[in-house]
Amino acid sequence: MVEGRTVIVVGGGVMGLAAGCALAGRGARVTVIERWRVAHERGSSHGLTRAIRHEYGPLGIYTDMVARSLPLWADLARETGRRLYTETGILTLGQEDDGHTLPGLETMRAAGLPVERLTGAECARRFDQFQPEEFGAITWNPVGGMMHASECLMALAERLRTRGGALREETRVARVEGSGDGVVVTLAGGERLEADRAIMTAGPWVAEVLPEPRIPVRVTHQQVMYLGGLPTERFAAGAFPTFLAGMEYYGFPLQGAGWLKVASHRFGVTHDPNTAQVVDPEEVERVRAWLRRVIPEVADAPLVGTDLCMYDLVADEDFVLDVDPENTGVVIGSGFSGHGFKFGILIGELLAALALDEKPAVPLERFRLARFGETNPERAIGHVAGGHA
Ligand SMILES: Cc1cc2nc3c(=O)[nH]c(=O)nc-3n(C[C@H](O)[C@H](O)[C@H](O)COP(=O)(O)OP(=O)(O)OC[C@H]3O[C@@H](n4cnc5c(N)ncnc54)[C@H](O)[C@@H]3O)c2cc1C
């Protein structure tokens, strides 16, 4: 009986809020519990932008999940009157043998996307901000761009409330335990809440809220930089694309107060999510050195801001979307490995389906916890996200 099922969602980042909305939309009684406030700056979901791209190399399942996510985000934007997405197109600068760029072109073509392969000369003509000489495979896909991350969170929180769901902010969950057919969620203040199901979407804190660490998540320090003082006519959306380059770097057109965001997706050092992060000046210099080669016009622009963030990284970079085998009342959404945001609204639906014992809209075999006991060469590091966020 789905109607009236009680579900507690632990964590109000993009995944938890989206799961809450999906549950409330299906008639469940849902409470999302968030340790701080929605869109706070200590987790993984806050900030100006996240890339949304169909470029997933040969992995059509992710390309398909992006295609499913875009209309769901568009519905949310219509419903809340918020701007959640800007279509900028995606320029990928890669190599013929990187296992990602050309297989991605084929996957996207098969999915009917209007993607093209560009020569270096064509790339330089269309986007003369880039020096493409060192790249042997370049693609352009006009469909894709940037999600306005914190706006998405506010929109989800609004939808949750509109649908009758509850959001308890500034409330920390201390423990979640199985109890008969359901779960007991104990808050840090000692209050005990009973529910039919719990969904664990605690991001980098996942190991703290599962009774014992069950997922091999490594939390990493990540940093993005914002460069200012750049001319709108050359770097605003329309003139400048969202780009993915060299299986590592990515960036966006000007956003917010006229800031150009650029970062490396390279996995940072292991980080304790309860300690403050500090800006790493060496990383800033490393990104600038790369910009000097590929987008020289921005390389020495003033650094006007940085965002510090964490990845909840699993070795194969595939997500964990599963029922906890040791506690069937608990659904886990974790391991988003630095590329989960774009799918958030869809993942909410998938987690809700698991909590309500419904058939998910996407086959979830790939995302099962049991795989961590398997040996599978396809799941090598760097395979899934193709080095990009
Ligand atoms: C620098 C950076 C760039 C990225 N770029 C992209 C991109 O371009 N495209 C893309 O698709 N993805 C990107 N990602 C990944 C994406 O942002 C994440 O996968 C996604 O935001 C994860 O959401 P989440 O809800 O799982 O985690 P979070 O946003 O961290 O949410 C978890 C929440 O749980 C709460 N919580 C934790 N413990 C408790 C507790 N005990 N009680 C109550 N609440 C608790 C936390 O306060 C937090 O709000 C990027 C990530 C980073 C860090």
Short mmCIF file of N, CA and C in Angstrom, two decimals, residues 125-226:
data_model
loop_
_atom_site.label_atom_id
_atom_site.label_comp_id
_atom_site.label_asym_id
_atom_site.label_seq_id
_atom_site.Cartn_x
_atom_site.Cartn_y
_atom_site.Cartn_z
N ARG A 125 36.97 28.54 -35.79
CA ARG A 125 36.09 29.52 -36.44
C ARG A 125 34.86 29.81 -35.57
N ARG A 126 34.28 28.74 -35.02
CA ARG A 126 33.05 28.96 -34.24
C ARG A 126 33.34 29.54 -32.86
N PHE A 127 34.43 29.06 -32.26
CA PHE A 127 34.74 29.49 -30.88
C PHE A 127 36.21 29.89 -30.86
N ASP A 128 36.45 31.13 -31.27
CA ASP A 128 37.86 31.52 -31.42
C ASP A 128 38.53 31.84 -30.08
N GLN A 129 37.79 31.62 -28.98
CA GLN A 129 38.42 31.76 -27.66
C GLN A 129 39.35 30.57 -27.38
N PHE A 130 39.13 29.45 -28.09
CA PHE A 130 39.88 28.22 -27.82
C PHE A 130 41.03 28.03 -28.79
N GLN A 131 42.12 27.46 -28.31
CA GLN A 131 43.21 27.01 -29.19
C GLN A 131 43.12 25.48 -29.24
N PRO A 132 42.54 24.95 -30.30
CA PRO A 132 42.21 23.52 -30.29
C PRO A 132 43.31 22.60 -30.83
N GLU A 133 44.50 23.16 -31.14
CA GLU A 133 45.52 22.37 -31.86
C GLU A 133 45.86 21.05 -31.19
N GLU A 134 45.88 21.01 -29.85
CA GLU A 134 46.33 19.78 -29.20
C GLU A 134 45.24 18.70 -29.11
N PHE A 135 44.05 18.98 -29.66
CA PHE A 135 42.96 18.01 -29.53
C PHE A 135 42.67 17.34 -30.87
N GLY A 136 42.62 16.01 -30.86
CA GLY A 136 42.44 15.25 -32.10
C GLY A 136 41.00 14.90 -32.39
N ALA A 137 40.11 15.11 -31.42
CA ALA A 137 38.69 14.81 -31.63
C ALA A 137 37.88 15.89 -30.91
N ILE A 138 37.04 16.57 -31.68
CA ILE A 138 36.27 17.68 -31.11
C ILE A 138 34.81 17.49 -31.50
N THR A 139 33.91 17.62 -30.53
CA THR A 139 32.49 17.51 -30.87
C THR A 139 31.72 18.72 -30.34
N TRP A 140 30.61 18.97 -30.99
CA TRP A 140 29.73 20.07 -30.58
C TRP A 140 28.31 19.55 -30.53
N ASN A 141 27.70 19.74 -29.40
CA ASN A 141 26.30 19.32 -29.21
C ASN A 141 25.53 20.53 -28.70
N PRO A 142 24.60 21.05 -29.48
CA PRO A 142 23.88 22.25 -29.01
C PRO A 142 22.92 21.97 -27.85
N VAL A 143 22.64 20.68 -27.58
CA VAL A 143 21.69 20.36 -26.50
C VAL A 143 22.47 20.03 -25.24
N GLY A 144 22.29 20.84 -24.23
CA GLY A 144 23.02 20.67 -22.97
C GLY A 144 23.48 22.03 -22.51
N GLY A 145 23.99 22.09 -21.29
CA GLY A 145 24.42 23.40 -20.80
C GLY A 145 24.58 23.41 -19.31
N MET A 146 23.98 24.42 -18.68
CA MET A 146 24.20 24.55 -17.25
C MET A 146 22.89 24.60 -16.46
N MET A 147 22.89 23.82 -15.37
CA MET A 147 21.81 23.88 -14.40
C MET A 147 22.20 24.94 -13.37
N HIS A 148 21.23 25.73 -12.94
CA HIS A 148 21.51 26.75 -11.92
C HIS A 148 21.26 26.10 -10.55
N ALA A 149 22.36 25.61 -9.97
CA ALA A 149 22.27 24.60 -8.91
C ALA A 149 21.44 25.05 -7.70
N SER A 150 21.80 26.17 -7.09
CA SER A 150 21.08 26.56 -5.86
C SER A 150 19.61 26.89 -6.17
N GLU A 151 19.36 27.43 -7.35
CA GLU A 151 17.96 27.68 -7.76
C GLU A 151 17.19 26.37 -7.85
N CYS A 152 17.86 25.34 -8.36
CA CYS A 152 17.22 24.02 -8.45
C CYS A 152 16.83 23.53 -7.06
N LEU A 153 17.73 23.74 -6.09
CA LEU A 153 17.44 23.29 -4.73
C LEU A 153 16.23 24.05 -4.16
N MET A 154 16.20 25.36 -4.39
CA MET A 154 15.09 26.15 -3.86
C MET A 154 13.78 25.72 -4.52
N ALA A 155 13.85 25.43 -5.82
CA ALA A 155 12.64 25.00 -6.54
C ALA A 155 12.15 23.65 -6.01
N LEU A 156 13.08 22.74 -5.75
CA LEU A 156 12.68 21.43 -5.22
C LEU A 156 12.05 21.58 -3.83
N ALA A 157 12.66 22.44 -3.00
CA ALA A 157 12.12 22.65 -1.64
C ALA A 157 10.70 23.22 -1.73
N GLU A 158 10.49 24.12 -2.70
CA GLU A 158 9.17 24.72 -2.88
C GLU A 158 8.16 23.65 -3.31
N ARG A 159 8.58 22.81 -4.26
CA ARG A 159 7.67 21.75 -4.73
C ARG A 159 7.35 20.77 -3.60
N LEU A 160 8.35 20.46 -2.81
CA LEU A 160 8.13 19.53 -1.70
C LEU A 160 7.02 20.04 -0.79
N ARG A 161 7.12 21.32 -0.45
CA ARG A 161 6.12 21.89 0.47
C ARG A 161 4.76 21.96 -0.22
N THR A 162 4.76 22.37 -1.51
CA THR A 162 3.49 22.47 -2.23
C THR A 162 2.79 21.12 -2.27
N ARG A 163 3.57 20.07 -2.36
CA ARG A 163 2.97 18.73 -2.44
C ARG A 163 2.63 18.15 -1.06
N GLY A 164 2.86 18.95 -0.03
CA GLY A 164 2.47 18.50 1.31
C GLY A 164 3.57 17.78 2.07
N GLY A 165 4.78 17.75 1.53
CA GLY A 165 5.90 17.13 2.24
C GLY A 165 6.44 18.08 3.30
N ALA A 166 7.15 17.54 4.29
CA ALA A 166 7.73 18.38 5.34
C ALA A 166 9.23 18.46 5.16
N LEU A 167 9.77 19.61 5.49
CA LEU A 167 11.22 19.81 5.45
C LEU A 167 11.65 20.28 6.82
N ARG A 168 12.48 19.49 7.48
CA ARG A 168 13.01 19.91 8.79
C ARG A 168 14.47 20.28 8.61
N GLU A 169 14.74 21.58 8.66
CA GLU A 169 16.13 22.03 8.51
C GLU A 169 16.77 22.15 9.89
N GLU A 170 18.09 22.32 9.88
CA GLU A 170 18.86 22.46 11.12
C GLU A 170 18.55 21.33 12.10
N THR A 171 18.43 20.15 11.56
CA THR A 171 18.12 18.96 12.36
C THR A 171 19.05 17.84 11.88
N ARG A 172 19.81 17.27 12.80
CA ARG A 172 20.77 16.23 12.38
C ARG A 172 20.26 14.85 12.77
N VAL A 173 20.33 13.96 11.81
CA VAL A 173 19.98 12.56 12.09
C VAL A 173 21.22 11.89 12.68
N ALA A 174 21.04 11.22 13.80
CA ALA A 174 22.19 10.54 14.43
C ALA A 174 22.28 9.09 13.97
N ARG A 175 21.13 8.45 13.77
CA ARG A 175 21.14 7.00 13.52
C ARG A 175 19.89 6.57 12.79
N VAL A 176 20.03 5.56 11.97
CA VAL A 176 18.86 4.95 11.32
C VAL A 176 18.98 3.45 11.53
N GLU A 177 17.94 2.86 12.10
CA GLU A 177 18.00 1.41 12.38
C GLU A 177 16.74 0.74 11.87
N GLY A 178 16.90 -0.52 11.49
CA GLY A 178 15.75 -1.30 11.09
C GLY A 178 14.92 -1.64 12.31
N SER A 179 13.60 -1.76 12.10
CA SER A 179 12.72 -2.12 13.21
C SER A 179 11.50 -2.82 12.61
N GLY A 180 11.42 -4.11 12.78
CA GLY A 180 10.33 -4.87 12.15
C GLY A 180 10.36 -4.64 10.66
N ASP A 181 9.22 -4.22 10.10
CA ASP A 181 9.16 -3.94 8.65
C ASP A 181 9.64 -2.54 8.31
N GLY A 182 9.91 -1.72 9.32
CA GLY A 182 10.19 -0.32 9.05
C GLY A 182 11.54 0.12 9.59
N VAL A 183 11.62 1.40 9.95
CA VAL A 183 12.87 1.97 10.44
C VAL A 183 12.58 2.90 11.62
N VAL A 184 13.62 3.08 12.43
CA VAL A 184 13.57 4.11 13.47
C VAL A 184 14.72 5.06 13.20
N VAL A 185 14.37 6.34 13.11
CA VAL A 185 15.36 7.37 12.84
C VAL A 185 15.53 8.16 14.14
N THR A 186 16.75 8.18 14.65
CA THR A 186 17.01 8.91 15.90
C THR A 186 17.72 10.22 15.57
N LEU A 187 17.17 11.31 16.04
CA LEU A 187 17.78 12.62 15.78
C LEU A 187 18.86 12.91 16.82
N ALA A 188 19.74 13.84 16.49
CA ALA A 188 20.85 14.14 17.40
C ALA A 188 20.35 14.59 18.76
N GLY A 189 19.17 15.24 18.80
CA GLY A 189 18.61 15.69 20.08
C GLY A 189 17.95 14.57 20.87
N GLY A 190 17.90 13.36 20.31
CA GLY A 190 17.34 12.22 21.03
C GLY A 190 15.96 11.80 20.56
N GLU A 191 15.25 12.67 19.82
CA GLU A 191 13.91 12.33 19.35
C GLU A 191 13.97 11.11 18.43
N ARG A 192 12.98 10.21 18.59
CA ARG A 192 12.94 9.00 17.75
C ARG A 192 11.72 9.08 16.83
N LEU A 193 11.95 8.89 15.55
CA LEU A 193 10.86 8.95 14.56
C LEU A 193 10.72 7.58 13.92
N GLU A 194 9.49 7.10 13.84
CA GLU A 194 9.27 5.81 13.18
C GLU A 194 8.76 6.04 11.77
N ALA A 195 9.17 5.19 10.86
CA ALA A 195 8.72 5.34 9.47
C ALA A 195 8.71 3.97 8.81
N ASP A 196 8.02 3.90 7.67
CA ASP A 196 8.03 2.64 6.91
C ASP A 196 9.36 2.47 6.19
N ARG A 197 9.91 3.59 5.70
CA ARG A 197 11.16 3.53 4.95
C ARG A 197 12.01 4.77 5.27
N ALA A 198 13.32 4.62 5.09
CA ALA A 198 14.21 5.79 5.11
C ALA A 198 15.01 5.80 3.82
N ILE A 199 15.28 6.99 3.33
CA ILE A 199 16.16 7.14 2.16
C ILE A 199 17.39 7.90 2.64
N MET A 200 18.55 7.32 2.40
CA MET A 200 19.80 7.92 2.86
C MET A 200 20.44 8.68 1.71
N THR A 201 20.34 9.99 1.77
CA THR A 201 20.98 10.84 0.75
C THR A 201 21.79 11.89 1.49
N ALA A 202 22.73 11.42 2.28
CA ALA A 202 23.52 12.32 3.14
C ALA A 202 24.81 12.77 2.48
N GLY A 203 24.94 12.53 1.18
CA GLY A 203 26.11 13.02 0.44
C GLY A 203 27.40 12.54 1.08
N PRO A 204 28.36 13.43 1.29
CA PRO A 204 29.66 13.02 1.83
C PRO A 204 29.60 12.46 3.25
N TRP A 205 28.45 12.63 3.90
CA TRP A 205 28.32 12.16 5.29
C TRP A 205 27.70 10.76 5.36
N VAL A 206 27.61 10.07 4.26
CA VAL A 206 26.86 8.80 4.24
C VAL A 206 27.37 7.83 5.29
N ALA A 207 28.68 7.79 5.48
CA ALA A 207 29.23 6.80 6.42
C ALA A 207 28.82 7.10 7.85
N GLU A 208 28.42 8.35 8.11
CA GLU A 208 28.02 8.70 9.48
C GLU A 208 26.63 8.23 9.80
N VAL A 209 25.77 8.13 8.79
CA VAL A 209 24.36 7.84 9.10
C VAL A 209 23.94 6.41 8.83
N LEU A 210 24.73 5.66 8.10
CA LEU A 210 24.43 4.24 8.03
C LEU A 210 25.05 3.61 9.27
N PRO A 211 24.41 2.61 9.85
CA PRO A 211 24.89 2.06 11.12
C PRO A 211 26.36 1.68 11.09
N GLU A 212 26.84 1.22 9.95
CA GLU A 212 28.28 0.99 9.81
C GLU A 212 28.59 1.27 8.35
N PRO A 213 29.81 1.66 8.00
CA PRO A 213 30.05 1.99 6.60
C PRO A 213 29.82 0.76 5.72
N ARG A 214 28.90 0.89 4.79
CA ARG A 214 28.60 -0.23 3.91
C ARG A 214 29.01 0.06 2.48
N ILE A 215 29.37 1.31 2.21
CA ILE A 215 29.67 1.70 0.84
C ILE A 215 31.11 2.21 0.81
N PRO A 216 31.91 1.72 -0.14
CA PRO A 216 33.30 2.18 -0.19
C PRO A 216 33.43 3.57 -0.80
N VAL A 217 32.88 4.57 -0.12
CA VAL A 217 32.92 5.95 -0.61
C VAL A 217 34.17 6.64 -0.08
N ARG A 218 34.87 7.32 -0.98
CA ARG A 218 35.97 8.18 -0.55
C ARG A 218 35.51 9.62 -0.77
N VAL A 219 35.63 10.44 0.25
CA VAL A 219 35.20 11.84 0.12
C VAL A 219 36.42 12.67 -0.30
N THR A 220 36.27 13.42 -1.37
CA THR A 220 37.42 14.19 -1.87
C THR A 220 37.15 15.70 -1.83
N HIS A 221 38.24 16.43 -1.68
CA HIS A 221 38.21 17.90 -1.72
C HIS A 221 38.23 18.34 -3.18
N GLN A 222 37.29 19.19 -3.58
CA GLN A 222 37.28 19.70 -4.96
C GLN A 222 37.16 21.22 -4.91
N GLN A 223 37.69 21.83 -5.92
CA GLN A 223 37.70 23.30 -5.91
C GLN A 223 37.37 23.81 -7.31
N VAL A 224 36.52 24.82 -7.37
CA VAL A 224 36.26 25.47 -8.66
C VAL A 224 36.62 26.94 -8.53
N MET A 225 37.05 27.53 -9.64
CA MET A 225 37.43 28.94 -9.57
C MET A 225 36.58 29.80 -10.49
N TYR A 226 36.44 31.05 -10.11
CA TYR A 226 35.68 32.01 -10.90
C TYR A 226 36.62 33.13 -11.30
#
